[in-house]
Amino acid sequence: MKFARYEFQGEVAYGIVEGDWVRRISTTPFAEYEPTGTRHRLAEVRLLAPCLPSKVLAMALNYKSHLGTYQAPKQPEPFLKAPNSVIGPGDTIVLPRDAGRVDEEAELVVVIGRRCRKVPPADALGYVLGYTCGNDVSGRPWQRGDMQWWRAKSSDTFCSIGPFIATGLDGSRLDIRARINGREVQRGNSSELLYDIPTLISFISQVVTLEPGDMVFTGTSGTPAELHDGDTVEVEVEGIGTLLNPVRAEG
């Protein structure tokens, strides 16, 4: 099943994707809901970020192919992306004027379905609603030079998510690709994660309570590519869909 969050004629709602249609549900995927009789063609609605997380945690160095000269971490290494950075499909990624090099990072994103605190790895997947596509946009000079990654990772528009939340997937073996202007620049599979999804959720939940709608970016593979003014960047995850965003330079 796939859930969408969308706007139609000024009203925001959640729905279940049925082919080229979306059927509105009575509440949200994070509560008890009922399908309604209201349907719209996907082409007629504006898809939004599939939820509004209270927090986003993302993993550093969680693929061997992304380590470069770094040693593999001895434990999961999460960092925070602020909610102000969240955008949805079709929204514009804005390159800050003085950021220098800004890269895309294609990732599988875990969407938490219910309150999650101090869970063991064996139980962690029971707290997952589903998965979505994510682009962990990253300002490299700020990432290297600042004491904290607050602007490198949390500048406005630096957390693109969508287009849907897909349930019922095996998150341990999904293909993940990125394209810029139609050219493939990244390809990986979640089977290559150094720390798997249950381990990540359990590790985070020991000290941070994850709420419904919170997200965990699981890490990026290989060598991400630089974004430029006028680009179109896509992140495609098997079983979910394709997240597309135009890119423009500030000012």
Tab-separated table of C-alpha atoms in Angstrom:
chain	number	residue	atom	x	y	z
A	1	MET	CA	0.000	0.000	0.000
A	2	LYS	CA	1.118	3.558	-0.691
A	3	PHE	CA	0.001	6.653	1.202
A	4	ALA	CA	0.127	10.162	-0.215
A	5	ARG	CA	-0.256	13.541	1.425
A	6	TYR	CA	-1.672	15.999	-1.064
A	7	GLU	CA	-3.400	19.318	-1.666
A	8	PHE	CA	-6.559	19.653	-3.718
A	9	GLN	CA	-8.320	22.997	-4.147
A	10	GLY	CA	-6.556	24.424	-1.099
A	11	GLU	CA	-7.303	21.501	1.221
A	12	VAL	CA	-4.609	19.129	2.530
A	13	ALA	CA	-5.450	15.456	3.077
A	14	TYR	CA	-3.974	11.971	3.196
A	15	GLY	CA	-4.984	9.256	0.796
A	16	ILE	CA	-4.289	5.755	-0.468
A	17	VAL	CA	-2.771	5.556	-3.936
A	18	GLU	CA	-4.777	3.357	-6.292
A	19	GLY	CA	-3.020	3.309	-9.651
A	20	ASP	CA	-3.428	6.789	-11.160
A	21	TRP	CA	-5.863	7.800	-8.422
A	22	VAL	CA	-5.661	8.736	-4.762
A	23	ARG	CA	-8.531	7.874	-2.409
A	24	ARG	CA	-8.884	10.178	0.569
A	25	ILE	CA	-8.785	8.643	4.062
A	26	SER	CA	-10.638	9.964	7.079
A	27	THR	CA	-7.598	10.868	9.207
A	28	THR	CA	-3.906	10.054	8.707
A	29	PRO	CA	-1.913	6.835	8.273
A	30	PHE	CA	-0.681	7.299	11.855
A	31	ALA	CA	-4.154	6.826	13.379
A	32	GLU	CA	-7.227	4.688	12.864
A	33	TYR	CA	-8.684	5.691	9.520
A	34	GLU	CA	-11.338	4.733	7.006
A	35	PRO	CA	-11.179	5.105	3.217
A	36	THR	CA	-13.737	7.632	2.008
A	37	GLY	CA	-15.652	7.898	-1.236
A	38	THR	CA	-13.582	10.866	-2.407
A	39	ARG	CA	-11.081	10.136	-5.163
A	40	HIS	CA	-8.885	12.353	-7.305
A	41	ARG	CA	-6.579	11.656	-10.197
A	42	LEU	CA	-2.957	12.009	-9.097
A	43	ALA	CA	-2.456	14.399	-11.992
A	44	GLU	CA	-5.071	16.709	-10.465
A	45	VAL	CA	-3.524	17.025	-7.005
A	46	ARG	CA	-0.327	18.569	-5.705
A	47	LEU	CA	1.733	15.949	-3.898
A	48	LEU	CA	3.267	17.219	-0.657
A	49	ALA	CA	5.951	15.883	1.659
A	50	PRO	CA	4.321	12.589	2.700
A	51	CYS	CA	4.280	13.650	6.370
A	52	LEU	CA	5.596	16.422	8.606
A	53	PRO	CA	8.164	14.860	10.945
A	54	SER	CA	8.858	16.408	14.328
A	55	LYS	CA	12.469	15.316	13.792
A	56	VAL	CA	14.622	13.706	11.146
A	57	LEU	CA	17.688	11.649	12.001
A	58	ALA	CA	20.150	10.712	9.295
A	59	MET	CA	23.068	8.316	9.246
A	60	ALA	CA	26.645	9.249	8.512
A	61	LEU	CA	28.927	6.710	6.850
A	62	ASN	CA	26.521	3.779	6.764
A	63	TYR	CA	27.697	2.293	3.432
A	64	LYS	CA	31.170	0.885	2.884
A	65	SER	CA	31.200	2.423	-0.590
A	66	HIS	CA	30.733	5.903	0.968
A	67	LEU	CA	33.521	5.692	3.546
A	68	GLY	CA	36.308	7.036	1.345
A	69	THR	CA	39.313	7.548	3.631
A	70	TYR	CA	37.214	7.216	6.807
A	71	GLN	CA	37.165	4.146	9.016
A	72	ALA	CA	33.856	2.314	9.392
A	73	PRO	CA	32.086	3.681	12.482
A	74	LYS	CA	32.060	1.433	15.551
A	75	GLN	CA	28.379	2.251	16.139
A	76	PRO	CA	25.605	3.998	14.174
A	77	GLU	CA	26.370	7.706	13.774
A	78	PRO	CA	23.116	9.679	13.508
A	79	PHE	CA	22.856	13.429	13.046
A	80	LEU	CA	19.806	15.689	13.016
A	81	LYS	CA	18.196	17.439	10.073
A	82	ALA	CA	15.863	20.209	11.214
A	83	PRO	CA	12.177	20.184	10.166
A	84	ASN	CA	12.600	23.543	8.375
A	85	SER	CA	14.648	21.712	5.725
A	86	VAL	CA	11.785	19.394	4.713
A	87	ILE	CA	10.300	19.779	1.228
A	88	GLY	CA	8.213	17.492	-0.944
A	89	PRO	CA	8.137	16.209	-4.517
A	90	GLY	CA	8.329	18.959	-7.114
A	91	ASP	CA	9.517	21.557	-4.597
A	92	THR	CA	12.690	23.451	-5.432
A	93	ILE	CA	16.025	22.738	-3.771
A	94	VAL	CA	17.668	26.131	-3.260
A	95	LEU	CA	21.476	26.378	-3.273
A	96	PRO	CA	22.473	29.024	-0.689
A	97	ARG	CA	24.495	31.875	-2.128
A	98	ASP	CA	27.705	31.192	-0.182
A	99	ALA	CA	27.432	27.435	0.350
A	100	GLY	CA	29.997	26.343	-2.225
A	101	ARG	CA	29.598	22.770	-3.402
A	102	VAL	CA	26.200	21.215	-2.620
A	103	ASP	CA	25.640	17.492	-3.288
A	104	GLU	CA	22.636	15.233	-3.583
A	105	GLU	CA	22.499	12.104	-1.425
A	106	ALA	CA	19.981	9.439	-2.425
A	107	GLU	CA	18.630	7.473	0.539
A	108	LEU	CA	16.024	5.008	1.723
A	109	VAL	CA	14.046	6.683	4.517
A	110	VAL	CA	12.238	4.897	7.346
A	111	VAL	CA	8.915	6.421	8.475
A	112	ILE	CA	8.015	5.701	12.102
A	113	GLY	CA	4.402	4.633	12.645
A	114	ARG	CA	3.995	4.686	16.422
A	115	ARG	CA	5.755	6.027	19.487
A	116	CYS	CA	9.091	4.295	19.817
A	117	ARG	CA	11.209	4.376	22.987
A	118	LYS	CA	13.979	1.987	24.092
A	119	VAL	CA	13.022	-0.811	21.720
A	120	PRO	CA	15.293	-3.815	21.097
A	121	PRO	CA	16.370	-4.518	17.512
A	122	ALA	CA	14.150	-7.596	17.375
A	123	ASP	CA	11.042	-5.446	17.892
A	124	ALA	CA	12.089	-2.344	15.949
A	125	LEU	CA	10.350	-3.069	12.640
A	126	GLY	CA	7.028	-3.245	14.477
A	127	TYR	CA	7.271	0.537	14.925
A	128	VAL	CA	7.751	1.246	11.206
A	129	LEU	CA	4.827	2.463	9.116
A	130	GLY	CA	6.724	2.273	5.848
A	131	TYR	CA	9.441	3.769	3.686
A	132	THR	CA	9.914	6.756	1.413
A	133	CYS	CA	12.595	8.260	-0.838
A	134	GLY	CA	14.911	10.915	0.554
A	135	ASN	CA	17.521	13.355	-0.674
A	136	ASP	CA	19.909	14.354	2.115
A	137	VAL	CA	21.140	17.526	0.397
A	138	SER	CA	24.535	18.494	1.823
A	139	GLY	CA	26.704	21.626	1.729
A	140	ARG	CA	30.219	20.190	1.643
A	141	PRO	CA	32.401	23.178	2.700
A	142	TRP	CA	30.101	23.777	5.678
A	143	GLN	CA	30.121	20.071	6.494
A	144	ARG	CA	33.923	20.050	6.547
A	145	GLY	CA	34.528	23.437	8.128
A	146	ASP	CA	31.812	24.041	10.744
A	147	MET	CA	31.903	22.580	14.256
A	148	GLN	CA	28.310	21.395	13.735
A	149	TRP	CA	26.450	20.321	10.583
A	150	TRP	CA	23.470	22.605	11.233
A	151	ARG	CA	23.687	24.534	7.964
A	152	ALA	CA	25.415	21.828	5.900
A	153	LYS	CA	22.475	19.500	6.465
A	154	SER	CA	19.568	21.694	7.629
A	155	SER	CA	19.542	24.688	5.312
A	156	ASP	CA	16.043	25.401	4.020
A	157	THR	CA	15.070	22.820	1.334
A	158	PHE	CA	17.940	20.421	2.197
A	159	CYS	CA	15.635	17.505	3.148
A	160	SER	CA	13.517	16.367	0.223
A	161	ILE	CA	11.143	13.442	0.872
A	162	GLY	CA	8.415	11.606	-1.039
A	163	PRO	CA	6.519	11.016	-3.187
A	164	PHE	CA	4.726	8.313	-1.132
A	165	ILE	CA	5.031	6.240	2.019
A	166	ALA	CA	5.072	2.594	0.928
A	167	THR	CA	4.145	-0.150	3.386
A	168	GLY	CA	4.789	-3.881	3.253
A	169	LEU	CA	8.295	-3.605	1.791
A	170	ASP	CA	11.393	-5.485	2.881
A	171	GLY	CA	13.633	-2.533	3.647
A	172	SER	CA	16.714	-4.723	3.792
A	173	ARG	CA	17.041	-5.203	0.025
A	174	LEU	CA	15.782	-2.250	-1.991
A	175	ASP	CA	17.540	-0.679	-4.980
A	176	ILE	CA	18.263	3.046	-4.627
A	177	ARG	CA	19.228	5.298	-7.540
A	178	ALA	CA	19.875	8.982	-8.154
A	179	ARG	CA	19.779	10.839	-11.464
A	180	ILE	CA	20.661	14.397	-12.391
A	181	ASN	CA	19.134	15.621	-15.641
A	182	GLY	CA	18.370	12.002	-16.506
A	183	ARG	CA	21.933	10.747	-15.996
A	184	GLU	CA	22.437	8.143	-13.279
A	185	VAL	CA	24.907	9.385	-10.658
A	186	GLN	CA	24.308	6.939	-7.777
A	187	ARG	CA	23.210	3.344	-7.475
A	188	GLY	CA	23.104	1.180	-4.359
A	189	ASN	CA	21.037	-1.336	-2.438
A	190	SER	CA	19.942	-1.253	1.180
A	191	SER	CA	21.453	-4.737	1.632
A	192	GLU	CA	24.807	-2.895	1.710
A	193	LEU	CA	24.011	-0.957	4.908
A	194	LEU	CA	26.741	-1.294	7.545
A	195	TYR	CA	24.076	-1.043	10.273
A	196	ASP	CA	20.683	-2.407	9.327
A	197	ILE	CA	17.354	-0.687	9.912
A	198	PRO	CA	16.375	-2.485	13.153
A	199	THR	CA	19.784	-1.620	14.626
A	200	LEU	CA	19.404	2.054	13.664
A	201	ILE	CA	15.925	2.387	15.146
A	202	SER	CA	16.909	0.618	18.357
A	203	PHE	CA	20.082	2.676	18.768
A	204	ILE	CA	18.271	5.994	18.328
A	205	SER	CA	15.336	5.019	20.525
A	206	GLN	CA	17.549	4.374	23.544
A	207	VAL	CA	17.920	8.132	24.048
A	208	VAL	CA	15.512	9.848	21.615
A	209	THR	CA	11.805	8.998	21.580
A	210	LEU	CA	10.648	8.611	17.997
A	211	GLU	CA	7.118	9.827	17.354
A	212	PRO	CA	4.707	8.879	14.549
A	213	GLY	CA	5.868	10.562	11.351
A	214	ASP	CA	9.495	10.904	12.436
A	215	MET	CA	12.017	9.782	9.859
A	216	VAL	CA	15.342	7.975	9.757
A	217	PHE	CA	17.527	8.511	6.678
A	218	THR	CA	19.542	5.303	6.454
A	219	GLY	CA	22.655	6.629	4.682
A	220	THR	CA	23.910	7.109	1.150
A	221	SER	CA	26.172	4.959	-0.991
A	222	GLY	CA	29.094	5.632	-3.285
A	223	THR	CA	30.074	9.151	-4.296
A	224	PRO	CA	27.191	11.645	-4.469
A	225	ALA	CA	27.093	14.200	-7.270
A	226	GLU	CA	27.163	17.996	-7.196
A	227	LEU	CA	23.991	20.000	-7.798
A	228	HIS	CA	23.946	23.092	-10.021
A	229	ASP	CA	21.494	25.829	-10.840
A	230	GLY	CA	18.929	24.537	-13.352
A	231	ASP	CA	19.409	20.848	-12.583
A	232	THR	CA	16.635	18.347	-12.018
A	233	VAL	CA	17.504	15.682	-9.441
A	234	GLU	CA	15.642	12.403	-8.964
A	235	VAL	CA	15.831	9.780	-6.221
A	236	GLU	CA	14.212	6.447	-7.076
A	237	VAL	CA	13.705	3.644	-4.550
A	238	GLU	CA	12.401	0.250	-5.586
A	239	GLY	CA	8.764	-0.270	-4.634
A	240	ILE	CA	8.185	3.370	-3.654
A	241	GLY	CA	8.547	5.619	-6.689
A	242	THR	CA	10.620	8.569	-7.844
A	243	LEU	CA	11.206	11.807	-5.946
A	244	LEU	CA	11.905	14.677	-8.349
A	245	ASN	CA	13.067	18.191	-7.462
A	246	PRO	CA	14.279	21.118	-9.560
A	247	VAL	CA	17.381	22.958	-8.343
A	248	ARG	CA	18.073	26.672	-8.432
A	249	ALA	CA	20.715	28.975	-7.040
A	250	GLU	CA	19.635	31.526	-4.457
A	251	GLY	CA	19.234	35.005	-5.873
